[in-house]
Amino acid sequence: MPKLFSFRLIATDDAARRGEITTPHGTVATPAFMPVGTQATVKGLSPEVVRATGADIVLANTYPLMLRPGAERIAALGGLHAFMRWPHPILTDSGGFQVMSLSALRKLEEKGVTFRSHLDGAMVALSPERAIEIQRLLGADISMQLDECMKLPAGHAELERAMHLSLRWAERSKRAFEQAPKGRALFGIVQGGDDRGLRAESVRALTGIGFDGYAIGGLAVGETPEAMRNVIEHVAPMLPADHPRYLMGVGTPADLLEAVARGLDMFDCVLPTRNGRHGLAFTRHGPINIKNARHADDSRPLDEKSPLPEARTYSRAYLHHLFKANETLGAVVLSTVNLAYYQELMAGTRAAIAAGRFADFAGEIRAGWSARADIYPEDQGDVAPR
Amino acid sequence: MPKLFSFRLIATDDAARRGEITTPHGTVATPAFMPVGTQATVKGLSPEVVRATGADIVLANTYPLMLRPGAERIAALGGLHAFMRWPHPILTDSGGFQVMSLSALRKLEEKGVTFRSHLDGAMVALSPERAIEIQRLLGADISMQLDECMKLPAGHAELERAMHLSLRWAERSKRAFEQAPKGRALFGIVQGGDDRGLRAESVRALTGIGFDGYAIGGLAVGETPEAMRNVIEHVAPMLPADHPRYLMGVGTPADLLEAVARGLDMFDCVLPTRNGRHGLAFTRHGPINIKNARHADDSRPLDEKSPLPEARTYSRAYLHHLFKANETLGAVVLSTVNLAYYQELMAGTRAAIAAGRFADFAGEIRAGWSARADIYPEDQGDVAPR
């Protein structure tokens, strides 16, 4: 008997929260980082490897999957869990963000958005109802409402219009979701850009509709780090404490520590895998650009204290060689190492919150990143991960 | 205490041989297939995955590694086994074949070959002595003499000249190898193209010099399958029974069965990984071109009887999707599946030879390949693997 969605708060430490989400496909310890499996695969990694990095849940993107191989096809093949061989929890986005950021020739109307497929040029319609239907067909444990996400900076009138449209779509998403199999969850998305009043109005209206969880959308879209922090600091305390809080599309390890401190529970980001493919490793000593020539003769591993064997055993010299020689294994190893570092960081936050020492933990982690000059002086000058 | 190189013949069945090679880094059950790790990596796969496919030994190519990252650098980093995290036996080629097939602007002389590096344009010299030194620096368990490999068809005079040069280089390789650490092995390479007299002369001279093993070179270079079979049939019985026999660069699963039947012990080929990257899977039912549209809705695995979990669990529909979406995981899975199929085939030959039923075994395997029409009729018309 699959379990129904629920959220349990286990401990708090100032604003930081340690919790547990239950879904039909298993539990998720929070704070949780969700690796991104855009096209039903976390790029280059088998589900077993993703699991071994410590992930409880992955995110899959509705936009590419609705176009290829198609939601109906995935449903006929037994749903996304079976299709991608990930038997654990899956969250799907609504497709809205990617339609608006990736596709040309789109038309935004009250009823939904119409866009031209980049694969075959066909016109495709995405409404709140269709977005929910697609996520039902995929079999997502957690679905997201369709929303309109504005790039920043944007004017007040535009932010207000988009936020109000997102609220009307939230209501329609909620209604459409009543058809979903029991136990699955639907999250609402707070919009309003960097405008505190609009954000507050969005939170009030969404909690009035009532969702299983609440996401902060419309960040990491061009604003300054300070603006992002301000929005999170403003919005997080308004969100109901008894539901999970999901910060969409964020961010660096430093961003995650900031957001956890402010009471956020769930995160997703392509940085660990994208940077891994480009030769950037996240470690407890800060970022390492493995393509840099100074690693060519370095027999040390990326991170000798990592719980992940790959981080402790492959030499920097070998990984440098793999990237110089355009060998895929380099991208595979660094993606794995980066996901494991994100998960180790999240596990650390969970233990620290439970022990009532999150602020100390965050300080130690940040000291590790900045102490790199003492430990690995030759990594000075490596490219920042973002 | 690392063991010294040795070869033990365990069983024979007509000409087919079941044996065991001992090296300083472990034993190799023969007949053996060696995955190709051109640039110190079997493309896309971790050493653990390569091992899990059943490989006892891998081949690494001297030519790319001498140019990048360089043999001296790999030696300083602890040798190739440590560098690529493959603690098991390694065979290296001499670099000669790839210098001649890959590099432009080469000059062949008695002393050796000079060529222009494709990486930085520098002129690089490779002599029999330098080829042995490079392989010593890499730390290969089995090194190969430098030889000149002719493309076929070629005239008698050219084949004779190249074969005689290869013999003189064999003598120089043997002499240079006297400096090698104890326990490592050096193989001679039989040349002579498709000329039976030249091949016989090459065998006589090489066995006179005396090597730890004997390879048949100069095949899979443009000749017909029948010509290849004729050379193998002619040369194999002349090779000393108490040393391993290595057929270089061959081939398809069908080629391997033919060669094992004629008494060959060792094989290497890029086909399982190269075809895997291009969407072609080797299975007990014959080849499957997973990019073919008819696989898009097929929930069956590639090979439900494979000992490899990946072959039994990923659906054809999912693998088809990965290739259509240009997702690396597709190439990784098919490369793994193909290597595992090659190893399963080799394990089958070993068991069959030991049981005195190799001919029956080969017949059953071939029947499986051709019975595909009955089992998977929709795979009719898939591209042949070579």
Short mmCIF file of N, CA and C in Angstrom, two decimals, chain A residues 38-48 64-65 68-69 73 76-77 82-85 296-299 309-310 313-315 317-319 321-322 324-329 332, chain B residues 38-48 64-65 68-69 73 76-77 82-85 296-299 309-310 313-315 317-319 321-322 324-329 332:
data_model
loop_
_atom_site.label_atom_id
_atom_site.label_comp_id
_atom_site.label_asym_id
_atom_site.label_seq_id
_atom_site.Cartn_x
_atom_site.Cartn_y
_atom_site.Cartn_z
N THR A 38 16.62 16.38 -16.31
CA THR A 38 15.83 17.13 -17.29
C THR A 38 15.07 16.22 -18.25
N GLN A 39 15.80 15.36 -18.95
CA GLN A 39 15.18 14.52 -19.96
C GLN A 39 15.01 13.08 -19.44
N ALA A 40 14.56 12.96 -18.18
CA ALA A 40 14.38 11.65 -17.54
C ALA A 40 15.71 10.96 -17.32
N THR A 41 16.79 11.74 -17.17
CA THR A 41 18.10 11.20 -16.80
C THR A 41 18.93 12.34 -16.21
N VAL A 42 19.53 12.07 -15.07
CA VAL A 42 20.51 13.01 -14.53
C VAL A 42 21.76 12.82 -15.39
N LYS A 43 22.11 13.84 -16.14
CA LYS A 43 23.01 13.68 -17.29
C LYS A 43 24.24 12.82 -17.01
N GLY A 44 24.33 11.70 -17.73
CA GLY A 44 25.51 10.84 -17.70
C GLY A 44 25.53 9.82 -16.59
N LEU A 45 24.58 9.91 -15.63
CA LEU A 45 24.66 9.06 -14.45
C LEU A 45 23.52 8.05 -14.41
N SER A 46 23.85 6.82 -14.02
CA SER A 46 22.80 5.82 -13.83
C SER A 46 22.02 6.16 -12.57
N PRO A 47 20.77 5.68 -12.48
CA PRO A 47 19.99 5.92 -11.25
C PRO A 47 20.71 5.38 -10.01
N GLU A 48 21.44 4.30 -10.18
CA GLU A 48 22.16 3.73 -9.04
C GLU A 48 23.23 4.70 -8.54
N PRO A 64 10.66 19.37 -21.66
CA PRO A 64 11.28 18.46 -22.64
C PRO A 64 10.56 17.12 -22.73
N LEU A 65 10.07 16.60 -21.61
CA LEU A 65 9.46 15.26 -21.65
C LEU A 65 8.12 15.26 -22.36
N ARG A 68 9.24 15.07 -25.94
CA ARG A 68 9.95 13.84 -26.30
C ARG A 68 10.36 13.13 -25.05
N PRO A 69 9.92 11.94 -24.78
CA PRO A 69 9.16 11.05 -25.66
C PRO A 69 7.66 11.25 -25.61
N ARG A 73 3.16 8.55 -23.82
CA ARG A 73 4.05 7.39 -24.05
C ARG A 73 4.66 6.91 -22.74
N ALA A 76 2.15 5.03 -20.81
CA ALA A 76 1.91 3.69 -21.36
C ALA A 76 3.05 2.74 -21.00
N LEU A 77 4.22 3.29 -20.77
CA LEU A 77 5.39 2.47 -20.41
C LEU A 77 5.50 2.28 -18.90
N ALA A 82 9.30 4.02 -13.53
CA ALA A 82 9.73 2.80 -14.24
C ALA A 82 10.58 3.16 -15.44
N PHE A 83 10.16 4.18 -16.18
CA PHE A 83 10.84 4.56 -17.42
C PHE A 83 12.31 4.87 -17.15
N MET A 84 12.57 5.71 -16.14
CA MET A 84 13.96 6.10 -15.88
C MET A 84 14.61 5.26 -14.79
N ARG A 85 13.93 4.19 -14.35
CA ARG A 85 14.48 3.28 -13.34
C ARG A 85 14.87 4.00 -12.05
N ALA A 296 47.86 18.91 -13.61
CA ALA A 296 48.32 17.85 -14.51
C ALA A 296 49.22 16.82 -13.82
N ASP A 297 49.96 17.23 -12.80
CA ASP A 297 50.89 16.30 -12.14
C ASP A 297 50.49 16.03 -10.69
N ASP A 298 49.25 16.35 -10.35
CA ASP A 298 48.84 16.29 -8.95
C ASP A 298 48.17 14.94 -8.66
N SER A 299 48.85 14.14 -7.86
CA SER A 299 48.33 12.79 -7.60
C SER A 299 47.27 12.78 -6.49
N PRO A 309 33.58 7.41 -2.71
CA PRO A 309 34.86 6.84 -3.16
C PRO A 309 35.47 7.59 -4.35
N GLU A 310 34.62 8.00 -5.31
CA GLU A 310 35.14 8.68 -6.50
C GLU A 310 35.92 9.95 -6.14
N THR A 313 39.44 8.78 -4.66
CA THR A 313 40.33 7.82 -5.32
C THR A 313 40.86 8.29 -6.67
N TYR A 314 40.05 8.94 -7.49
CA TYR A 314 40.59 9.44 -8.77
C TYR A 314 41.54 10.59 -8.46
N SER A 315 42.73 10.58 -9.08
CA SER A 315 43.67 11.67 -8.86
C SER A 315 43.25 12.89 -9.69
N ALA A 317 45.30 14.58 -11.36
CA ALA A 317 46.04 14.45 -12.62
C ALA A 317 45.23 13.64 -13.64
N TYR A 318 44.62 12.55 -13.18
CA TYR A 318 43.85 11.71 -14.10
C TYR A 318 42.60 12.44 -14.59
N LEU A 319 41.90 13.11 -13.66
CA LEU A 319 40.69 13.83 -14.06
C LEU A 319 41.05 14.97 -15.01
N HIS A 321 43.53 14.94 -17.08
CA HIS A 321 43.78 14.26 -18.36
C HIS A 321 42.47 13.94 -19.09
N LEU A 322 41.48 13.42 -18.35
CA LEU A 322 40.21 13.06 -18.98
C LEU A 322 39.56 14.28 -19.62
N LYS A 324 41.13 17.10 -20.61
CA LYS A 324 41.96 17.54 -21.72
C LYS A 324 41.74 16.64 -22.94
N ALA A 325 41.51 15.36 -22.70
CA ALA A 325 41.36 14.40 -23.79
C ALA A 325 39.90 14.24 -24.21
N ASN A 326 39.02 15.10 -23.69
CA ASN A 326 37.59 15.03 -24.02
C ASN A 326 36.98 13.67 -23.76
N GLU A 327 37.40 13.04 -22.67
CA GLU A 327 36.86 11.73 -22.33
C GLU A 327 35.67 11.89 -21.38
N THR A 328 34.53 11.28 -21.75
CA THR A 328 33.28 11.41 -21.00
C THR A 328 33.40 11.08 -19.53
N LEU A 329 34.30 10.14 -19.20
CA LEU A 329 34.39 9.72 -17.81
C LEU A 329 34.68 10.90 -16.88
N VAL A 332 31.44 12.49 -16.03
CA VAL A 332 30.67 11.57 -15.19
C VAL A 332 31.19 11.63 -13.74
N THR B 38 41.65 3.39 -24.85
CA THR B 38 42.60 4.13 -25.70
C THR B 38 43.37 5.20 -24.92
N GLN B 39 42.65 6.10 -24.29
CA GLN B 39 43.29 7.23 -23.60
C GLN B 39 43.28 6.99 -22.10
N ALA B 40 43.62 5.75 -21.68
CA ALA B 40 43.62 5.39 -20.27
C ALA B 40 42.22 5.42 -19.67
N THR B 41 41.21 5.19 -20.52
CA THR B 41 39.83 5.06 -20.04
C THR B 41 39.04 4.30 -21.10
N VAL B 42 38.31 3.30 -20.68
CA VAL B 42 37.36 2.65 -21.58
C VAL B 42 36.19 3.62 -21.69
N LYS B 43 35.99 4.17 -22.87
CA LYS B 43 35.22 5.40 -23.04
C LYS B 43 33.89 5.41 -22.25
N GLY B 44 33.79 6.34 -21.33
CA GLY B 44 32.55 6.60 -20.59
C GLY B 44 32.34 5.73 -19.37
N LEU B 45 33.19 4.70 -19.18
CA LEU B 45 32.93 3.73 -18.11
C LEU B 45 33.98 3.81 -17.01
N SER B 46 33.53 3.71 -15.77
CA SER B 46 34.47 3.65 -14.66
C SER B 46 35.15 2.29 -14.66
N PRO B 47 36.34 2.20 -14.05
CA PRO B 47 37.02 0.90 -13.96
C PRO B 47 36.15 -0.15 -13.26
N GLU B 48 35.34 0.30 -12.30
CA GLU B 48 34.48 -0.66 -11.59
C GLU B 48 33.44 -1.26 -12.55
N PRO B 64 48.33 7.50 -28.25
CA PRO B 64 47.73 8.69 -27.63
C PRO B 64 48.35 9.02 -26.27
N LEU B 65 48.70 7.99 -25.50
CA LEU B 65 49.20 8.26 -24.14
C LEU B 65 50.61 8.85 -24.14
N ARG B 68 49.83 12.48 -24.80
CA ARG B 68 49.04 13.13 -23.74
C ARG B 68 48.48 12.07 -22.82
N PRO B 69 48.78 12.02 -21.55
CA PRO B 69 49.56 13.01 -20.80
C PRO B 69 51.06 12.79 -20.85
N ARG B 73 55.13 11.28 -17.41
CA ARG B 73 54.19 11.81 -16.42
C ARG B 73 53.41 10.68 -15.75
N ALA B 76 55.58 8.98 -13.28
CA ALA B 76 55.77 9.78 -12.06
C ALA B 76 54.53 9.72 -11.17
N LEU B 77 53.37 9.48 -11.79
CA LEU B 77 52.12 9.39 -11.03
C LEU B 77 51.86 7.96 -10.55
N ALA B 82 47.70 2.66 -11.52
CA ALA B 82 47.25 3.63 -10.51
C ALA B 82 46.54 4.80 -11.19
N PHE B 83 47.12 5.28 -12.30
CA PHE B 83 46.58 6.46 -12.99
C PHE B 83 45.12 6.24 -13.37
N MET B 84 44.83 5.11 -14.02
CA MET B 84 43.46 4.87 -14.49
C MET B 84 42.64 4.04 -13.50
N ARG B 85 43.19 3.79 -12.31
CA ARG B 85 42.47 3.05 -11.27
C ARG B 85 42.01 1.67 -11.76
N ALA B 296 10.60 2.67 -29.83
CA ALA B 296 10.16 3.81 -29.01
C ALA B 296 9.12 3.43 -27.95
N ASP B 297 8.32 2.41 -28.23
CA ASP B 297 7.26 2.02 -27.28
C ASP B 297 7.49 0.64 -26.69
N ASP B 298 8.71 0.14 -26.81
CA ASP B 298 8.99 -1.25 -26.42
C ASP B 298 9.51 -1.31 -24.99
N SER B 299 8.70 -1.85 -24.11
CA SER B 299 9.08 -1.87 -22.69
C SER B 299 10.02 -3.03 -22.36
N PRO B 309 22.83 -6.69 -15.04
CA PRO B 309 21.55 -6.03 -14.70
C PRO B 309 21.13 -4.98 -15.73
N GLU B 310 22.09 -4.18 -16.23
CA GLU B 310 21.74 -3.12 -17.18
C GLU B 310 21.04 -3.67 -18.42
N THR B 313 17.31 -4.61 -17.34
CA THR B 313 16.42 -3.70 -16.62
C THR B 313 16.05 -2.43 -17.40
N TYR B 314 16.99 -1.83 -18.12
CA TYR B 314 16.62 -0.65 -18.92
C TYR B 314 15.73 -1.11 -20.06
N SER B 315 14.63 -0.41 -20.28
CA SER B 315 13.75 -0.77 -21.40
C SER B 315 14.34 -0.25 -22.70
N ALA B 317 12.60 1.18 -24.89
CA ALA B 317 11.98 2.49 -25.09
C ALA B 317 12.81 3.59 -24.43
N TYR B 318 13.28 3.33 -23.21
CA TYR B 318 14.07 4.34 -22.50
C TYR B 318 15.41 4.56 -23.19
N LEU B 319 16.08 3.46 -23.58
CA LEU B 319 17.37 3.61 -24.26
C LEU B 319 17.20 4.33 -25.59
N HIS B 321 14.92 6.55 -26.21
CA HIS B 321 14.74 7.96 -25.83
C HIS B 321 16.09 8.62 -25.54
N LEU B 322 16.96 7.93 -24.78
CA LEU B 322 18.26 8.53 -24.44
C LEU B 322 19.07 8.86 -25.69
N LYS B 324 17.83 9.35 -28.78
CA LYS B 324 17.14 10.41 -29.52
C LYS B 324 17.40 11.77 -28.87
N ALA B 325 17.50 11.77 -27.54
CA ALA B 325 17.68 13.03 -26.81
C ALA B 325 19.16 13.37 -26.61
N ASN B 326 20.05 12.59 -27.26
CA ASN B 326 21.51 12.83 -27.12
C ASN B 326 21.96 12.81 -25.68
N GLU B 327 21.41 11.92 -24.88
CA GLU B 327 21.81 11.82 -23.49
C GLU B 327 22.91 10.76 -23.35
N THR B 328 24.01 11.15 -22.72
CA THR B 328 25.20 10.31 -22.57
C THR B 328 24.90 8.95 -21.95
N LEU B 329 23.92 8.90 -21.07
CA LEU B 329 23.66 7.63 -20.38
C LEU B 329 23.37 6.51 -21.37
N VAL B 332 26.63 5.09 -22.45
CA VAL B 332 27.24 4.40 -21.31
C VAL B 332 26.60 3.02 -21.14
#
